[in-house]
XYZ file of C-alpha atoms in Angstrom:
737
model
C -13.159 -0.562 12.253
C -11.872 -2.665 9.587
C -11.720 -6.291 9.035
C -9.450 -9.334 8.453
C -9.112 -9.650 4.822
C -9.963 -12.943 4.391
C -9.575 -12.477 1.078
C -6.652 -11.361 1.018
C -3.775 -12.268 -1.936
C -2.298 -15.208 -1.351
C 1.104 -13.416 -3.966
C 2.547 -12.686 -0.647
C 3.639 -16.114 -0.332
C 4.405 -16.317 -4.713
C 8.337 -17.582 -4.944
C 9.437 -14.403 -7.229
C 11.675 -15.380 -9.956
C 12.656 -12.355 -12.164
C 14.442 -12.403 -14.504
C 15.591 -9.377 -15.508
C 15.281 -6.016 -14.128
C 17.799 -3.151 -12.716
C 16.692 -1.203 -9.600
C 13.837 -1.053 -7.814
C 11.282 -2.721 -8.410
C 9.267 -3.983 -5.377
C 8.926 -7.675 -4.760
C 6.495 -10.333 -2.127
C 7.073 -8.862 0.731
C 7.459 -12.756 2.232
C 8.763 -16.182 0.568
C 7.979 -19.170 2.223
C 10.498 -21.379 2.336
C 8.674 -23.995 4.973
C 4.816 -25.084 5.837
C 4.984 -22.839 8.617
C 7.758 -21.449 10.517
C 8.794 -23.075 13.843
C 7.302 -21.341 16.850
C 11.414 -21.346 17.901
C 12.635 -19.809 14.530
C 14.719 -16.611 15.308
C 14.131 -13.733 12.765
C 17.208 -12.355 12.198
C 17.395 -8.666 10.174
C 20.084 -7.579 7.965
C 21.214 -4.886 5.464
C 22.206 -5.222 2.091
C 23.460 -2.507 0.595
C 22.987 -4.221 -2.609
C 19.578 -5.293 -3.066
C 17.567 -2.902 -4.522
C 15.309 -4.827 -6.587
C 14.182 -8.750 -8.288
C 17.552 -9.472 -9.952
C 18.954 -9.298 -5.983
C 16.162 -11.005 -4.305
C 15.880 -14.137 -6.649
C 19.808 -14.274 -6.352
C 19.433 -14.599 -2.743
C 15.833 -16.338 -2.357
C 17.616 -19.105 -4.112
C 20.888 -19.237 -2.167
C 19.339 -19.343 1.283
C 16.220 -21.727 0.373
C 19.248 -24.063 -0.051
C 20.439 -23.531 3.488
C 19.053 -25.886 5.929
C 17.334 -24.082 8.859
C 16.841 -20.786 6.824
C 12.371 -20.799 7.232
C 10.947 -17.617 5.887
C 12.487 -14.776 4.317
C 10.846 -11.348 4.237
C 12.189 -8.720 1.708
C 11.656 -5.367 1.889
C 13.723 -3.416 -0.960
C 13.021 -0.068 -0.106
C 14.969 -0.170 2.634
C 17.249 -2.630 1.876
C 16.671 -4.582 4.552
C 15.905 -8.735 4.590
C 14.382 -10.525 7.034
C 15.627 -14.566 7.697
C 13.619 -16.508 10.245
C 15.543 -19.464 10.957
C 16.439 -21.708 13.976
C 20.246 -21.703 13.253
C 22.054 -21.385 16.125
C 24.224 -18.342 14.699
C 23.866 -16.045 11.540
C 27.558 -16.733 10.203
C 25.914 -19.182 8.079
C 24.101 -17.024 6.211
C 26.043 -13.755 6.155
C 28.431 -16.502 4.109
C 25.940 -17.223 1.993
C 24.903 -13.450 0.759
C 28.647 -12.816 0.726
C 28.937 -15.473 -1.456
C 26.852 -13.737 -3.720
C 29.276 -10.565 -3.594
C 26.885 -8.887 -1.552
C 27.209 -7.754 2.250
C 24.927 -8.401 5.070
C 25.366 -6.102 7.854
C 23.580 -7.194 11.137
C 20.346 -5.066 12.359
C 17.781 -4.787 15.397
C 14.312 -4.542 14.766
C 13.993 -0.632 15.954
C 16.314 -0.027 12.795
C 14.422 -1.431 9.850
C 12.381 1.208 8.842
C 15.296 3.295 9.052
C 16.130 4.956 5.606
C 19.221 3.573 3.824
C 22.367 5.330 3.573
C 23.433 6.599 0.473
C 26.664 4.913 -0.889
C 28.798 7.128 -2.761
C 30.749 6.182 -5.776
C 33.867 7.459 -7.901
C 33.380 9.392 -10.871
C 36.052 9.112 -12.367
C 36.137 5.265 -13.353
C 32.885 5.941 -15.781
C 34.246 9.420 -16.982
C 37.760 7.482 -17.686
C 35.538 4.791 -19.401
C 33.514 7.293 -21.094
C 36.434 9.295 -22.684
C 38.496 5.084 -23.820
C 34.996 4.578 -25.988
C 35.520 7.472 -27.872
C 37.949 7.647 -28.448
C 38.457 3.535 -29.749
C 35.354 5.100 -31.262
C 37.799 7.499 -33.472
C 40.555 5.941 -33.876
C 38.661 2.706 -36.030
C 36.459 5.512 -37.825
C 39.860 7.317 -38.674
C 41.155 3.909 -40.035
C 44.600 5.032 -39.297
C 45.990 3.343 -35.974
C 46.243 -0.558 -35.905
C 43.531 -2.972 -34.257
C 45.970 -3.530 -31.438
C 45.675 -0.162 -30.060
C 42.178 0.288 -31.020
C 41.518 -2.878 -28.607
C 44.055 -1.295 -25.940
C 41.869 1.462 -25.642
C 38.752 -0.375 -25.657
C 39.802 -2.634 -23.021
C 40.411 0.202 -20.725
C 36.429 1.700 -21.282
C 34.971 -2.177 -20.531
C 37.421 -2.741 -17.861
C 36.940 1.064 -16.044
C 32.701 0.590 -15.417
C 32.179 -2.838 -16.368
C 33.713 -4.977 -13.846
C 30.664 -4.618 -11.657
C 28.924 -5.919 -14.801
C 30.851 -8.910 -15.276
C 31.326 -9.804 -11.753
C 26.965 -10.161 -10.517
C 27.025 -11.312 -14.664
C 28.650 -13.948 -13.367
C 27.316 -14.410 -10.032
C 24.209 -14.436 -11.947
C 25.241 -17.281 -14.425
C 26.831 -19.382 -11.494
C 23.481 -20.159 -10.209
C 21.494 -20.631 -13.307
C 19.567 -16.718 -13.570
C 20.004 -14.823 -16.793
C 19.310 -12.027 -15.466
C 20.655 -8.060 -17.282
C 24.097 -8.742 -16.544
C 24.316 -11.632 -17.260
C 22.657 -11.038 -20.696
C 25.101 -7.683 -21.416
C 28.212 -9.626 -19.777
C 27.773 -12.151 -22.880
C 27.076 -9.716 -24.935
C 30.121 -7.329 -24.194
C 32.146 -10.733 -24.363
C 31.062 -11.758 -27.750
C 31.694 -8.733 -29.236
C 35.213 -8.337 -27.959
C 35.510 -12.276 -29.373
C 34.458 -11.420 -33.074
C 36.610 -8.092 -32.941
C 34.610 -5.761 -32.520
C 36.578 -3.449 -29.758
C 35.021 -0.142 -30.329
C 31.194 -1.156 -29.683
C 31.877 -3.309 -26.984
C 33.912 -0.285 -25.598
C 30.739 1.745 -26.564
C 27.625 -0.902 -25.184
C 29.262 -1.120 -21.599
C 29.335 2.782 -21.503
C 26.419 3.369 -22.626
C 24.336 0.614 -20.590
C 26.473 1.794 -16.864
C 25.555 5.384 -17.433
C 21.635 3.998 -18.504
C 21.636 2.374 -15.739
C 23.038 4.811 -13.510
C 19.674 7.097 -14.977
C 17.776 4.793 -14.699
C 18.698 3.875 -10.840
C 18.632 7.786 -10.042
C 15.031 8.050 -12.028
C 14.032 5.069 -9.344
C 14.840 6.916 -5.907
C 12.774 9.148 -6.787
C 10.301 6.735 -6.965
C 11.902 5.111 -3.204
C 11.914 8.867 -1.973
C 8.931 9.691 -2.319
C 7.935 6.732 0.684
C 11.030 7.663 2.421
C 9.278 11.466 2.206
C 6.563 10.590 4.385
C 9.015 8.688 6.882
C 10.790 12.870 6.890
C 7.360 14.167 8.168
C 7.598 13.738 12.101
C 10.313 15.920 14.025
C 13.912 14.349 15.166
C 13.131 16.291 18.139
C 10.181 17.132 20.751
C 10.012 19.277 24.044
C 9.214 17.603 27.140
C 8.437 17.354 30.428
C 10.872 16.649 32.713
C 10.792 15.249 36.329
C 11.444 18.423 38.045
C 8.942 20.946 35.529
C 11.815 21.827 33.237
C 10.770 21.427 29.369
C 14.060 19.901 27.535
C 14.359 19.052 23.623
C 14.887 15.490 23.782
C 15.260 12.838 20.963
C 11.668 11.177 20.155
C 12.912 7.470 19.861
C 13.524 8.383 23.802
C 10.479 9.531 24.823
C 8.336 7.629 26.726
C 4.123 6.920 26.879
C 2.840 8.742 28.534
C 5.193 11.545 28.250
C 4.161 15.193 28.963
C 4.668 17.103 25.252
C 4.270 20.735 24.210
C 4.440 22.388 20.943
C 4.020 25.653 19.751
C 2.795 27.484 16.909
C 4.326 26.525 13.422
C 5.439 23.063 15.271
C 5.315 19.691 13.979
C 4.214 17.370 16.329
C 6.482 14.544 17.549
C 3.926 11.825 18.836
C 1.048 10.792 18.752
C -0.445 11.765 21.838
C -3.898 13.581 23.658
C -4.123 17.047 23.939
C -4.487 17.842 27.714
C -4.402 21.243 28.210
C -4.705 24.653 25.904
C -6.139 25.089 21.810
C -5.464 24.846 18.463
C -5.333 24.550 14.692
C -3.757 21.435 12.987
C -2.501 21.206 9.489
C -4.180 17.270 9.671
C -2.910 17.246 5.580
C -0.050 15.240 5.790
C -2.093 12.011 7.498
C -5.711 12.436 7.013
C -5.247 14.528 3.429
C -8.251 16.882 4.469
C -7.361 20.326 3.245
C -8.197 22.448 5.960
C -7.460 22.184 9.353
C -8.670 20.788 12.373
C -9.278 22.655 15.621
C -7.958 20.877 19.107
C -8.336 21.339 22.467
C -8.641 18.659 25.418
C -8.947 15.157 24.708
C -8.392 15.460 20.667
C -5.805 13.497 19.722
C -3.267 14.121 17.659
C -0.671 12.458 15.446
C 2.979 12.508 14.699
C 4.201 14.640 11.279
C 0.911 16.957 11.722
C 1.752 20.451 12.020
C 0.421 22.929 14.657
C -0.722 26.414 13.857
C -2.427 28.851 15.799
C -1.682 28.393 19.395
C 0.067 26.265 21.995
C 0.090 22.191 22.741
C 0.161 20.280 25.668
C -0.578 16.472 24.881
C 0.378 13.245 26.910
C 2.209 10.724 24.443
C -0.396 7.826 23.455
C 2.028 6.032 21.154
C 5.779 5.638 20.808
C 7.863 6.763 17.605
C 7.395 3.629 15.671
C 4.230 2.607 16.253
C 2.236 6.278 15.765
C 0.303 6.430 13.491
C 2.420 8.006 10.763
C 5.285 4.879 11.177
C 2.051 1.943 10.857
C 1.246 4.252 7.197
C 4.945 3.754 5.995
C 4.553 0.117 7.376
C 1.542 -0.651 5.662
C 2.735 1.110 2.657
C 5.904 -0.870 2.373
C 3.562 -3.682 2.646
C 0.925 -2.825 0.227
C 4.384 -2.843 -2.006
C 5.498 -6.524 -1.040
C 1.460 -7.522 -2.589
C 1.949 -8.104 -6.523
C -0.839 -6.778 -8.511
C -2.469 -8.838 -11.217
C -1.309 -7.430 -13.961
C 3.079 -8.034 -12.038
C 1.772 -11.229 -11.399
C 0.980 -12.457 -14.970
C 4.764 -10.201 -16.196
C 7.416 -12.665 -13.716
C 5.257 -15.358 -14.873
C 5.779 -13.771 -18.797
C 9.190 -12.809 -18.208
C 9.980 -16.340 -16.696
C 9.236 -18.043 -20.064
C 10.466 -15.015 -21.938
C 13.923 -14.715 -21.635
C 15.142 -18.079 -21.445
C 13.120 -18.737 -24.591
C 15.189 -15.423 -26.109
C 18.083 -16.546 -25.321
C 17.660 -20.404 -27.110
C 16.420 -17.665 -30.041
C 19.552 -16.024 -29.284
C 21.840 -19.677 -29.907
C 19.895 -21.017 -33.107
C 20.406 -17.082 -34.628
C 23.848 -17.277 -34.228
C 24.474 -21.041 -35.413
C 21.733 -21.949 -37.726
C 22.268 -18.977 -40.900
C 25.904 -20.449 -40.770
C 26.054 -24.122 -40.561
C 22.596 -24.120 -42.948
C 22.859 -21.935 -44.743
C 26.225 -21.063 -45.651
C 26.054 -17.711 -44.540
C 28.924 -15.274 -42.822
C 29.692 -16.333 -39.120
C 30.020 -12.669 -37.904
C 27.196 -11.292 -39.574
C 24.683 -13.422 -37.530
C 26.217 -13.805 -34.341
C 27.017 -10.134 -34.047
C 23.062 -10.610 -34.887
C 22.440 -13.015 -32.274
C 24.108 -10.364 -29.492
C 22.018 -7.320 -31.120
C 19.242 -9.912 -29.993
C 20.487 -10.511 -26.274
C 20.526 -7.471 -25.127
C 17.370 -5.439 -27.098
C 14.997 -8.689 -25.990
C 15.898 -8.199 -22.493
C 12.257 -7.681 -20.541
C 14.047 -4.906 -18.403
C 11.531 -2.327 -19.192
C 8.456 -4.698 -18.874
C 9.168 -6.652 -15.538
C 10.135 -2.960 -14.176
C 7.119 -0.921 -15.562
C 3.855 -2.617 -12.879
C 5.923 -2.282 -10.178
C 7.283 1.634 -10.250
C 3.871 2.250 -11.816
C 1.830 1.079 -7.993
C 4.092 1.993 -5.665
C 4.336 5.350 -7.579
C -0.078 5.279 -6.734
C 0.528 4.106 -3.648
C 2.391 6.704 -2.257
C 0.242 9.034 -4.019
C -2.756 7.700 -1.973
C -1.104 7.843 1.032
C 0.139 11.839 0.688
C -4.053 12.030 0.142
C -4.735 10.166 3.605
C -6.383 6.841 1.509
C -4.421 3.887 2.485
C -4.380 0.882 0.045
C -3.224 -1.985 1.551
C -1.693 -3.607 -1.470
C -1.577 -3.256 -5.600
C -3.691 -6.333 -6.124
C -6.584 -3.388 -4.540
C -5.354 -0.538 -6.220
C -5.188 -2.147 -9.662
C -8.514 -3.923 -9.254
C -10.476 -0.908 -8.359
C -10.985 0.299 -11.857
C -13.658 -2.521 -11.648
C -16.058 -1.574 -9.065
C -19.540 -1.512 -10.397
C -21.411 -1.322 -6.772
C -20.452 0.719 -3.220
C -22.627 -0.367 -1.113
C -22.238 1.694 2.307
C -22.834 2.062 6.039
C -25.427 4.900 7.538
C -24.302 5.658 10.767
C -20.850 7.049 10.689
C -20.354 6.793 6.944
C -23.150 8.744 5.341
C -23.376 10.737 8.611
C -21.759 12.347 11.038
C -22.125 9.078 13.343
C -23.355 11.655 16.219
C -27.027 11.441 16.517
C -29.089 13.691 18.602
C -32.147 12.968 20.305
C -34.927 15.075 19.316
C -38.077 13.375 20.670
C -38.849 12.094 24.052
C -42.409 10.627 25.422
C -43.596 8.713 28.195
C -45.910 5.792 26.751
C -46.423 5.237 30.582
C -47.043 8.594 31.992
C -46.511 6.479 35.355
C -42.917 6.196 35.050
C -42.039 9.264 32.937
C -39.378 9.967 35.614
C -38.282 7.110 35.999
C -38.037 5.556 32.282
C -35.819 8.543 31.456
C -33.185 7.439 34.090
C -33.243 3.896 33.644
C -32.718 4.562 29.450
C -30.146 6.883 30.978
C -28.214 4.293 33.209
C -28.897 1.819 30.068
C -27.855 4.343 27.436
C -24.086 4.832 29.006
C -22.874 1.317 29.359
C -23.388 1.111 25.597
C -20.881 2.823 23.015
C -23.576 3.228 19.980
C -23.796 6.482 19.007
C -27.998 5.873 18.867
C -26.940 5.118 22.983
C -24.642 7.666 23.456
C -27.573 10.893 22.715
C -29.474 9.542 24.679
C -27.332 9.368 27.396
C -25.795 12.761 26.753
C -29.314 14.299 26.589
C -30.315 13.404 30.174
C -27.095 14.179 32.089
C -28.689 15.428 35.235
C -30.957 11.841 35.323
C -29.997 9.553 38.064
C -27.605 6.564 37.650
C -29.117 2.997 38.524
C -26.520 0.606 38.845
C -27.110 -2.384 35.913
C -26.681 -6.331 36.317
C -26.117 -9.291 33.710
C -25.562 -5.746 31.182
C -26.342 -7.660 27.401
C -25.763 -6.241 24.285
C -27.861 -7.203 21.756
C -26.267 -6.335 18.318
C -28.242 -4.738 15.842
C -31.562 -4.556 18.395
C -30.478 -2.616 21.156
C -29.764 -3.191 25.168
C -30.903 -5.165 28.339
C -30.323 -4.996 32.244
C -31.433 -5.454 35.318
C -32.251 -2.193 37.331
C -33.535 -3.446 40.923
C -34.073 -7.216 40.058
C -36.347 -5.946 37.354
C -35.594 -6.733 33.645
C -35.353 -3.912 31.466
C -34.794 -3.441 27.666
C -33.770 -0.257 25.332
C -33.900 -1.529 21.870
C -35.121 -0.537 18.351
C -38.708 -1.214 16.491
C -36.490 -4.920 15.371
C -36.103 -5.682 19.252
C -39.942 -4.929 19.800
C -41.090 -7.150 17.822
C -39.042 -9.906 18.627
C -40.422 -9.390 22.276
C -43.578 -9.559 21.067
C -44.238 -5.970 22.473
C -45.697 -4.227 19.765
C -48.672 -2.797 18.669
C -51.656 -1.433 16.491
C -51.151 2.556 17.970
C -46.829 2.149 18.870
C -46.794 1.124 15.493
C -48.491 4.745 14.095
C -46.200 6.422 16.659
C -43.326 4.654 15.319
C -43.717 5.632 11.669
C -45.314 9.200 12.317
C -41.131 9.582 13.782
C -39.341 7.519 11.301
C -41.236 8.877 8.192
C -39.409 12.455 9.756
C -35.981 10.225 8.831
C -35.385 9.706 12.727
C -34.049 7.013 14.779
C -36.865 5.474 17.773
C -35.625 3.748 20.544
C -37.823 2.432 22.949
C -37.527 1.030 27.238
C -39.618 -2.316 28.213
C -40.192 -3.903 30.543
C -42.265 -7.075 30.752
C -45.066 -5.641 30.531
C -44.828 -3.507 27.196
C -43.056 0.373 26.408
C -42.399 2.431 28.967
C -40.990 5.144 27.346
C -40.277 6.871 23.743
C -37.037 8.336 22.038
C -36.310 10.168 18.604
C -32.881 10.225 17.208
C -31.878 11.986 14.186
C -28.378 12.260 12.511
C -27.046 14.220 10.704
C -25.639 14.639 6.778
C -22.054 15.055 5.808
C -22.147 17.535 3.168
C -19.385 15.378 1.548
C -21.863 12.262 1.273
C -23.976 14.340 -1.047
C -20.539 15.154 -3.512
C -19.484 12.065 -2.906
C -22.292 10.022 -3.806
C -22.857 12.116 -6.882
C -19.021 11.411 -8.399
C -19.702 7.760 -8.047
C -22.769 7.943 -9.797
C -21.196 10.086 -12.788
C -18.304 7.502 -13.141
C -21.161 5.018 -13.751
C -21.328 3.214 -10.052
C -23.846 1.827 -8.486
C -24.845 2.824 -4.750
C -27.081 0.644 -1.870
C -27.232 1.323 1.933
C -27.386 -1.251 4.176
C -28.379 0.153 7.717
C -29.427 -1.505 10.953
C -32.381 1.631 11.091
C -35.375 0.851 9.911
C -37.071 0.860 6.246
C -38.206 4.748 6.624
C -35.013 6.331 8.466
C -33.042 4.460 5.441
C -35.053 5.430 2.667
C -35.194 8.993 3.841
C -31.292 9.408 4.243
C -30.947 7.524 1.047
C -33.030 10.102 -0.678
C -31.255 13.099 1.089
C -27.732 11.730 -0.344
C -29.088 10.711 -3.291
C -28.201 6.870 -3.308
C -29.889 4.018 -5.535
C -31.213 2.021 -3.587
C -31.617 1.505 0.838
C -32.245 -1.366 2.745
C -32.966 -1.287 7.015
C -33.623 -3.603 9.597
C -30.436 -5.097 8.861
C -28.244 -7.634 10.995
C -24.316 -8.155 10.769
C -25.363 -11.382 8.778
C -28.170 -9.646 7.475
C -24.987 -7.173 5.039
C -23.393 -10.199 4.570
C -25.958 -12.001 3.107
C -26.841 -8.817 0.904
C -23.233 -8.426 -0.129
C -22.485 -12.119 -1.462
C -25.943 -11.471 -3.483
C -24.444 -8.650 -5.123
C -20.672 -10.330 -5.483
C -22.841 -13.889 -6.396
C -24.537 -11.453 -9.533
C -21.331 -11.154 -11.042
C -20.348 -7.528 -10.042
C -17.551 -5.896 -8.449
C -18.429 -4.793 -5.322
C -16.872 -1.891 -2.377
C -18.586 -2.190 1.073
C -17.683 0.777 3.053
C -18.172 1.266 7.632
C -16.962 1.844 10.250
C -18.034 0.006 12.965
C -16.942 -3.992 13.873
C -20.907 -4.687 13.462
C -19.919 -3.617 9.301
C -16.723 -6.240 9.866
C -18.564 -9.191 8.126
C -19.737 -7.172 4.669
C -16.790 -5.729 4.729
C -14.967 -9.201 4.295
C -16.990 -10.734 1.284
C -16.919 -7.389 -0.409
C -13.949 -7.345 -3.633
C -12.574 -4.050 -1.452
C -13.230 -3.171 1.700
C -13.408 0.364 3.030
C -13.116 1.184 6.157
C -14.247 5.432 7.203
C -12.145 7.523 10.221
C -9.177 5.146 10.307
C -6.666 7.704 11.548
C -5.261 6.865 14.424
C -7.117 2.899 14.936
C -4.744 0.104 15.306
C -7.120 -2.404 13.895
C -8.310 -0.182 10.666
C -4.681 0.502 9.024
C -3.663 -2.970 9.421
C -6.155 -5.199 8.691
C -8.437 -2.774 5.986
C -8.090 -3.661 1.947
C -8.347 0.306 1.795
C -8.718 2.730 5.087
C -9.614 6.303 4.675
C -7.730 8.217 7.082
C -10.210 10.521 8.277
C -14.277 11.241 7.374
C -14.550 11.677 3.787
C -16.601 10.031 1.516
C -15.153 11.805 -1.400
C -12.040 9.558 -1.557
C -13.863 7.194 -2.018
C -14.897 8.085 -6.688
C -10.874 9.246 -5.320
C -9.780 5.946 -5.231
C -11.972 4.903 -7.970
C -10.147 7.677 -9.969
C -6.750 6.376 -9.055
C -7.084 2.971 -9.639
C -8.422 3.541 -13.043
C -5.276 5.928 -14.017
C -3.079 3.250 -12.660
C -4.775 0.513 -14.841
C -4.469 2.698 -17.696
C -0.385 3.387 -17.355
C 0.155 -0.254 -16.912
C -1.571 -0.406 -20.283
C 0.235 1.835 -22.154
C 3.711 0.883 -19.985
C 3.039 -2.757 -21.520
C 2.003 -1.611 -24.724
C 5.421 0.132 -24.512
C 7.726 -2.096 -23.683
C 6.894 -4.473 -26.245
C 5.890 -2.549 -28.642
C 9.033 -0.815 -28.825
C 10.669 -4.203 -28.009
C 9.046 -5.961 -30.393
C 10.175 -2.782 -33.519
C 13.728 -3.290 -33.052
C 13.828 -6.636 -32.740
C 12.521 -6.639 -36.484
C 15.550 -3.903 -37.193
C 17.552 -6.612 -35.791
C 16.719 -9.379 -37.577
C 16.678 -7.648 -41.111
C 20.595 -6.449 -40.228
C 19.950 -2.849 -39.436
C 20.239 -2.564 -35.826
C 23.380 -1.679 -33.685
C 24.706 -3.092 -29.868
C 25.069 0.523 -28.896
C 20.871 0.525 -30.503
C 19.770 -1.838 -28.788
C 20.878 -0.289 -25.178
C 19.652 2.589 -26.168
C 16.014 0.504 -27.167
C 16.474 -1.534 -23.799
C 17.206 1.590 -21.464
C 15.533 4.042 -23.230
C 12.181 2.326 -22.913
C 13.094 1.494 -18.893
C 13.156 5.341 -18.148
C 10.270 6.247 -20.480
C 8.465 3.711 -18.001
C 9.788 4.889 -15.574
C 8.692 8.362 -15.606
C 5.244 7.559 -16.760
C 4.331 5.857 -13.980
C 5.429 8.232 -11.726
C 3.679 10.341 -12.886
C 0.416 9.367 -10.622
C 3.022 10.750 -7.689
C 0.771 13.989 -9.150
C -2.525 12.771 -9.684
C -5.709 11.497 -7.143
């Protein structure tokens, strides 16, 4: 299941250089500083409480990029964790470099990297004092009764109370040639002070700090949406001890193979396999299924799901850090690091935009007074307003907040999207190609017919077929083996799987084949009479498997699969969205056509080998249309990899699918495909809305600035107000799908 994403985005290696941002935006997961990390490189992890947006990431990247021995940086802005691959003897130079940026670096262990960072409480009184002083300075100025020195003193109290952190960050940014929001705000407030606008300077610093605080709280909601997934799994579970007693134990300390018990109403602590008991389990947190799933001996259970009816005992199959839930969280974190096309555009735009605006502000301050004799005060003031208004904070933050919200909303509903690039580009899908077995159908066919073609081999044929079928994990082979439980099994030598055809093996010194119509044709053992018999079964939508020896066919087995009800509904939804559907299957064309007719698929192609499916996808891609491929088997891997977006089915509990699929559907419900496309379209619409809001409102206030109608405090509202607008607009996706 799943596939290697040969078309994965290269943006993981892009060097982020956001010029301005306040909090919480996603950023590249990795930044390569050398050609490739050496084999002896060490990965050291650091918790950096001050690192939660690209502003800090850019500073860290530029600083550590100059440090000899540092080869690769891995940023996890969600949990404020920095991974550094290096060949240094110790990590002190890394810690010192980070501390030189005014940040703290706390060494961590690998197992702690996914833990959410502890909230850092800040005293409230400096902000309150700043607010009182700022309003007092404004009141004294408006009264006209207070001397200038008193107004300046009160304003200075307001600026110092809440602005020292901004000044410190701004100075560090300027030293590192980075014009971020802290640098621009520091310049604007200082300029206002220098031209004697004390009350306005105080009010601007206070309003900026308040707006930053509100924005940080708002963005924490997007961050906490993911950390909410982490809290689904309980901290403890009931474990059987060596003496047979059942005791509560922390899930982090429970080893593989341990026996756990879960009571009705409790959350399951770890992934496992049921060894006794029967119950229904709510798997919605993992798979998004709306109804509970019945569990009995041999069934899988997943950490974070809720046991409902009966008591279950299960054996642990994955440690806490490697459960399906943990892998989903890790995959979403990595996906947030893979920047979407719109985000890459915004990054490139902001790298040019901010220095350009700074240069324009300098020209606005100097050119009119020097060449036209206009008042210095007015034009320097306008330049300061321009700096604040033009800061691209809202523009930079608009895309990552939207992408993070969309990825998290999808994960909550059992759709694991492996990158913002797929979430954003999904709206362009025009063709969805689907495998049949396990995708459109349940993948659990049953044998419906048996026909002895060589009567003298009737009894022996069933035993031979059962012996060969039992060695294969293909659903059709399993159906034949399960239909013949009492048939004696013979030892099989030189067993060989023939992809897209069947299997072969030597029994009692003779070579036998168990395969489909294609295999019969390739072996040259077909005849007109046999063709007639095969057509009769295939017209009924049944898959025919034949047992053959060197002389010809010995027996015929007909197998039928059942179509999922959700498949019909999913195909109908895709058609309603204007998406064409195509079935690609290794089954014969008659069976393919029958199944396609049942579910309403536009076109069907049968008798396809894995390479044939790949060619079919390549033909569709070459036509210029965006193509999605849905499959659940290793045979689908080449086609999945070649499609613009590959969807892996039945991904719950499967490492390969979660790690390699572009989009993994955590259950067998095909309706998640149209849900994904709807979410992608909604994401695209909100991205365009946010960019339009950010640029449109900025443009209006820039006109006010040049006309002399805007003030510094209005500029702060324009900058931070639009930032809050795009944050709240992007977070609407958390309520969708």
